[in-house]
């Protein structure tokens, strides 16, 4: 996605409501129908800031795993309450392959943060409080990877890191897929396709690495399925999340009966980010909630 597109999108106040609703669809078809703040459809800046909140989380997760530290302070300021990041640390990678693709993804996510902050200018939200410790333990407990009272450290080793990355990456793909049916403007469609493609590359690498790990430890396949089932339980009744299959029957690419990836609304994404199937505005990976206007998850039960 080119910088000129986002810059133009932020200043589209003179264009039609229909155009603004199509832009909103880049992140989520659901938010086109209701403003979480109660005043009609959300602004262009609100949509981009929702994406920026998500990019802060991914950038902090991958940067800490690969470098031992997160985003520089100057990339975390903005409107709303600037929060701290709890948890995180360098992974002592045993696989050069995993380490190298993790570094590349970390670079991508940092560039995404810089890109969105530059496009939004003074309207950019600050990095909210982010949990990279208690949130993963809660998620792993809910998925059945660990027992109540145990601790899950996503930075302890390659496999834990891959489980944690899997929790994020498929969600990013489904978020952008959810917008496709409402896009008619070619510029918007091109931009959404670029973002979707990047997320799909990331997810595909993580899924392939987990399948490879399962070939020497078949409990990996069951653990991935449990994470997938946990996401399904959070974002609604539809069975639209898949693991990586088995050694004999792999599932590298999660698709529906038409061979297409699944989509999620912004509210469903927030159900997963907040680790709650209920309509809430904070929790999980964002203990104090996101910054901006789009902050409420859905009633997914």
PDB file of N, CA and C in Angstrom, residues 119-159:
ATOM      1  N   UNK A 119       1.010   8.874   8.176  1.00  0.00           N
ATOM      2  CA  UNK A 119      -0.197   9.206   7.424  1.00  0.00           C
ATOM      3  C   UNK A 119      -1.214   9.946   8.293  1.00  0.00           C
ATOM      4  N   UNK A 120      -1.347   9.529   9.550  1.00  0.00           N
ATOM      5  CA  UNK A 120      -2.327  10.130  10.444  1.00  0.00           C
ATOM      6  C   UNK A 120      -1.864  11.456  11.034  1.00  0.00           C
ATOM      7  N   UNK A 121      -0.557  11.679  11.086  1.00  0.00           N
ATOM      8  CA  UNK A 121      -0.042  12.925  11.637  1.00  0.00           C
ATOM      9  C   UNK A 121      -0.473  13.124  13.080  1.00  0.00           C
ATOM     10  N   UNK A 122      -0.982  14.318  13.405  1.00  0.00           N
ATOM     11  CA  UNK A 122      -1.384  14.636  14.770  1.00  0.00           C
ATOM     12  C   UNK A 122      -2.594  13.841  15.240  1.00  0.00           C
ATOM     13  N   UNK A 123      -3.284  13.166  14.315  1.00  0.00           N
ATOM     14  CA  UNK A 123      -4.457  12.374  14.686  1.00  0.00           C
ATOM     15  C   UNK A 123      -4.091  10.972  15.155  1.00  0.00           C
ATOM     16  N   UNK A 124      -2.827  10.587  15.010  1.00  0.00           N
ATOM     17  CA  UNK A 124      -2.415   9.227  15.383  1.00  0.00           C
ATOM     18  C   UNK A 124      -2.582   8.999  16.883  1.00  0.00           C
ATOM     19  N   UNK A 125      -3.119   7.829  17.233  1.00  0.00           N
ATOM     20  CA  UNK A 125      -3.261   7.490  18.647  1.00  0.00           C
ATOM     21  C   UNK A 125      -1.932   7.005  19.215  1.00  0.00           C
ATOM     22  N   UNK A 126      -1.791   7.154  20.507  1.00  0.00           N
ATOM     23  CA  UNK A 126      -0.619   6.634  21.204  1.00  0.00           C
ATOM     24  C   UNK A 126      -0.732   5.120  21.342  1.00  0.00           C
ATOM     25  N   UNK A 127       0.390   4.483  21.576  1.00  0.00           N
ATOM     26  CA  UNK A 127       0.359   3.056  21.872  1.00  0.00           C
ATOM     27  C   UNK A 127      -0.389   2.834  23.186  1.00  0.00           C
ATOM     28  N   UNK A 128      -1.416   1.990  23.173  1.00  0.00           N
ATOM     29  CA  UNK A 128      -2.121   1.706  24.418  1.00  0.00           C
ATOM     30  C   UNK A 128      -1.307   0.757  25.288  1.00  0.00           C
ATOM     31  N   UNK A 129      -1.741   0.542  26.504  1.00  0.00           N
ATOM     32  CA  UNK A 129      -1.109  -0.468  27.355  1.00  0.00           C
ATOM     33  C   UNK A 129      -1.259  -1.832  26.686  1.00  0.00           C
ATOM     34  N   UNK A 130      -0.172  -2.589  26.632  1.00  0.00           N
ATOM     35  CA  UNK A 130      -0.158  -3.887  25.964  1.00  0.00           C
ATOM     36  C   UNK A 130       0.398  -4.944  26.914  1.00  0.00           C
ATOM     37  N   UNK A 131      -0.269  -6.074  26.973  1.00  0.00           N
ATOM     38  CA  UNK A 131       0.197  -7.190  27.793  1.00  0.00           C
ATOM     39  C   UNK A 131       0.784  -8.272  26.898  1.00  0.00           C
ATOM     40  N   UNK A 132       2.030  -8.610  27.149  1.00  0.00           N
ATOM     41  CA  UNK A 132       2.685  -9.719  26.454  1.00  0.00           C
ATOM     42  C   UNK A 132       3.071 -10.816  27.442  1.00  0.00           C
ATOM     43  N   UNK A 133       2.446 -10.784  28.621  1.00  0.00           N
ATOM     44  CA  UNK A 133       2.723 -11.816  29.620  1.00  0.00           C
ATOM     45  C   UNK A 133       1.433 -12.450  30.130  1.00  0.00           C
ATOM     46  N   UNK A 134       0.659 -11.735  30.937  1.00  0.00           N
ATOM     47  CA  UNK A 134      -0.563 -12.298  31.501  1.00  0.00           C
ATOM     48  C   UNK A 134      -1.567 -12.687  30.414  1.00  0.00           C
ATOM     49  N   UNK A 135      -1.589 -11.933  29.334  1.00  0.00           N
ATOM     50  CA  UNK A 135      -2.538 -12.218  28.244  1.00  0.00           C
ATOM     51  C   UNK A 135      -2.254 -13.583  27.622  1.00  0.00           C
ATOM     52  N   UNK A 136      -0.994 -13.874  27.377  1.00  0.00           N
ATOM     53  CA  UNK A 136      -0.654 -15.162  26.772  1.00  0.00           C
ATOM     54  C   UNK A 136      -0.941 -16.316  27.732  1.00  0.00           C
ATOM     55  N   UNK A 137      -0.704 -16.097  29.008  1.00  0.00           N
ATOM     56  CA  UNK A 137      -1.024 -17.127  29.988  1.00  0.00           C
ATOM     57  C   UNK A 137      -2.528 -17.386  30.013  1.00  0.00           C
ATOM     58  N   UNK A 138      -3.317 -16.313  29.977  1.00  0.00           N
ATOM     59  CA  UNK A 138      -4.771 -16.460  29.967  1.00  0.00           C
ATOM     60  C   UNK A 138      -5.235 -17.185  28.714  1.00  0.00           C
ATOM     61  N   UNK A 139      -4.660 -16.821  27.567  1.00  0.00           N
ATOM     62  CA  UNK A 139      -5.041 -17.457  26.307  1.00  0.00           C
ATOM     63  C   UNK A 139      -4.657 -18.928  26.297  1.00  0.00           C
ATOM     64  N   UNK A 140      -3.451 -19.246  26.767  1.00  0.00           N
ATOM     65  CA  UNK A 140      -2.985 -20.627  26.785  1.00  0.00           C
ATOM     66  C   UNK A 140      -3.797 -21.475  27.761  1.00  0.00           C
ATOM     67  N   UNK A 141      -4.207 -20.876  28.877  1.00  0.00           N
ATOM     68  CA  UNK A 141      -5.045 -21.595  29.836  1.00  0.00           C
ATOM     69  C   UNK A 141      -6.408 -21.892  29.231  1.00  0.00           C
ATOM     70  N   UNK A 142      -7.004 -20.876  28.601  1.00  0.00           N
ATOM     71  CA  UNK A 142      -8.318 -21.049  27.974  1.00  0.00           C
ATOM     72  C   UNK A 142      -8.275 -22.099  26.874  1.00  0.00           C
ATOM     73  N   UNK A 143      -7.160 -22.167  26.159  1.00  0.00           N
ATOM     74  CA  UNK A 143      -7.028 -23.130  25.059  1.00  0.00           C
ATOM     75  C   UNK A 143      -6.701 -24.535  25.559  1.00  0.00           C
ATOM     76  N   UNK A 144      -6.307 -24.646  26.815  1.00  0.00           N
ATOM     77  CA  UNK A 144      -5.948 -25.954  27.357  1.00  0.00           C
ATOM     78  C   UNK A 144      -4.516 -26.355  27.106  1.00  0.00           C
ATOM     79  N   UNK A 145      -3.665 -25.388  26.750  1.00  0.00           N
ATOM     80  CA  UNK A 145      -2.244 -25.694  26.552  1.00  0.00           C
ATOM     81  C   UNK A 145      -1.532 -25.870  27.884  1.00  0.00           C
ATOM     82  N   UNK A 146      -2.010 -25.163  28.899  1.00  0.00           N
ATOM     83  CA  UNK A 146      -1.451 -25.275  30.243  1.00  0.00           C
ATOM     84  C   UNK A 146      -2.597 -25.416  31.232  1.00  0.00           C
ATOM     85  N   UNK A 147      -2.272 -25.831  32.457  1.00  0.00           N
ATOM     86  CA  UNK A 147      -3.277 -25.988  33.498  1.00  0.00           C
ATOM     87  C   UNK A 147      -3.463 -24.682  34.260  1.00  0.00           C
ATOM     88  N   UNK A 148      -4.613 -24.534  34.892  1.00  0.00           N
ATOM     89  CA  UNK A 148      -4.885 -23.369  35.711  1.00  0.00           C
ATOM     90  C   UNK A 148      -3.778 -23.184  36.733  1.00  0.00           C
ATOM     91  N   UNK A 149      -3.251 -21.967  36.818  1.00  0.00           N
ATOM     92  CA  UNK A 149      -2.182 -21.670  37.759  1.00  0.00           C
ATOM     93  C   UNK A 149      -0.795 -21.761  37.165  1.00  0.00           C
ATOM     94  N   UNK A 150      -0.670 -22.415  35.997  1.00  0.00           N
ATOM     95  CA  UNK A 150       0.626 -22.469  35.319  1.00  0.00           C
ATOM     96  C   UNK A 150       0.840 -21.196  34.502  1.00  0.00           C
ATOM     97  N   UNK A 151       2.061 -21.009  34.033  1.00  0.00           N
ATOM     98  CA  UNK A 151       2.407 -19.814  33.277  1.00  0.00           C
ATOM     99  C   UNK A 151       2.889 -20.197  31.887  1.00  0.00           C
ATOM    100  N   UNK A 152       2.448 -19.424  30.896  1.00  0.00           N
ATOM    101  CA  UNK A 152       2.910 -19.646  29.522  1.00  0.00           C
ATOM    102  C   UNK A 152       3.782 -18.468  29.112  1.00  0.00           C
ATOM    103  N   UNK A 153       5.026 -18.752  28.731  1.00  0.00           N
ATOM    104  CA  UNK A 153       5.964 -17.714  28.306  1.00  0.00           C
ATOM    105  C   UNK A 153       6.174 -17.830  26.797  1.00  0.00           C
ATOM    106  N   UNK A 154       5.644 -16.881  26.012  1.00  0.00           N
ATOM    107  CA  UNK A 154       5.783 -16.970  24.557  1.00  0.00           C
ATOM    108  C   UNK A 154       7.209 -16.779  24.067  1.00  0.00           C
ATOM    109  N   UNK A 155       8.097 -16.355  24.954  1.00  0.00           N
ATOM    110  CA  UNK A 155       9.482 -16.091  24.577  1.00  0.00           C
ATOM    111  C   UNK A 155      10.447 -17.151  25.101  1.00  0.00           C
ATOM    112  N   UNK A 156       9.906 -18.226  25.654  1.00  0.00           N
ATOM    113  CA  UNK A 156      10.753 -19.241  26.288  1.00  0.00           C
ATOM    114  C   UNK A 156      11.540 -20.059  25.280  1.00  0.00           C
ATOM    115  N   UNK A 157      10.976 -20.311  24.106  1.00  0.00           N
ATOM    116  CA  UNK A 157      11.620 -21.151  23.103  1.00  0.00           C
ATOM    117  C   UNK A 157      10.924 -20.966  21.756  1.00  0.00           C
ATOM    118  N   UNK A 158      11.464 -21.602  20.735  1.00  0.00           N
ATOM    119  CA  UNK A 158      10.914 -21.461  19.388  1.00  0.00           C
ATOM    120  C   UNK A 158       9.448 -21.860  19.312  1.00  0.00           C
ATOM    121  N   UNK A 159       9.102 -22.992  19.935  1.00  0.00           N
ATOM    122  CA  UNK A 159       7.748 -23.506  19.799  1.00  0.00           C
ATOM    123  C   UNK A 159       6.731 -22.595  20.477  1.00  0.00           C
TER     124      UNK A 159
END
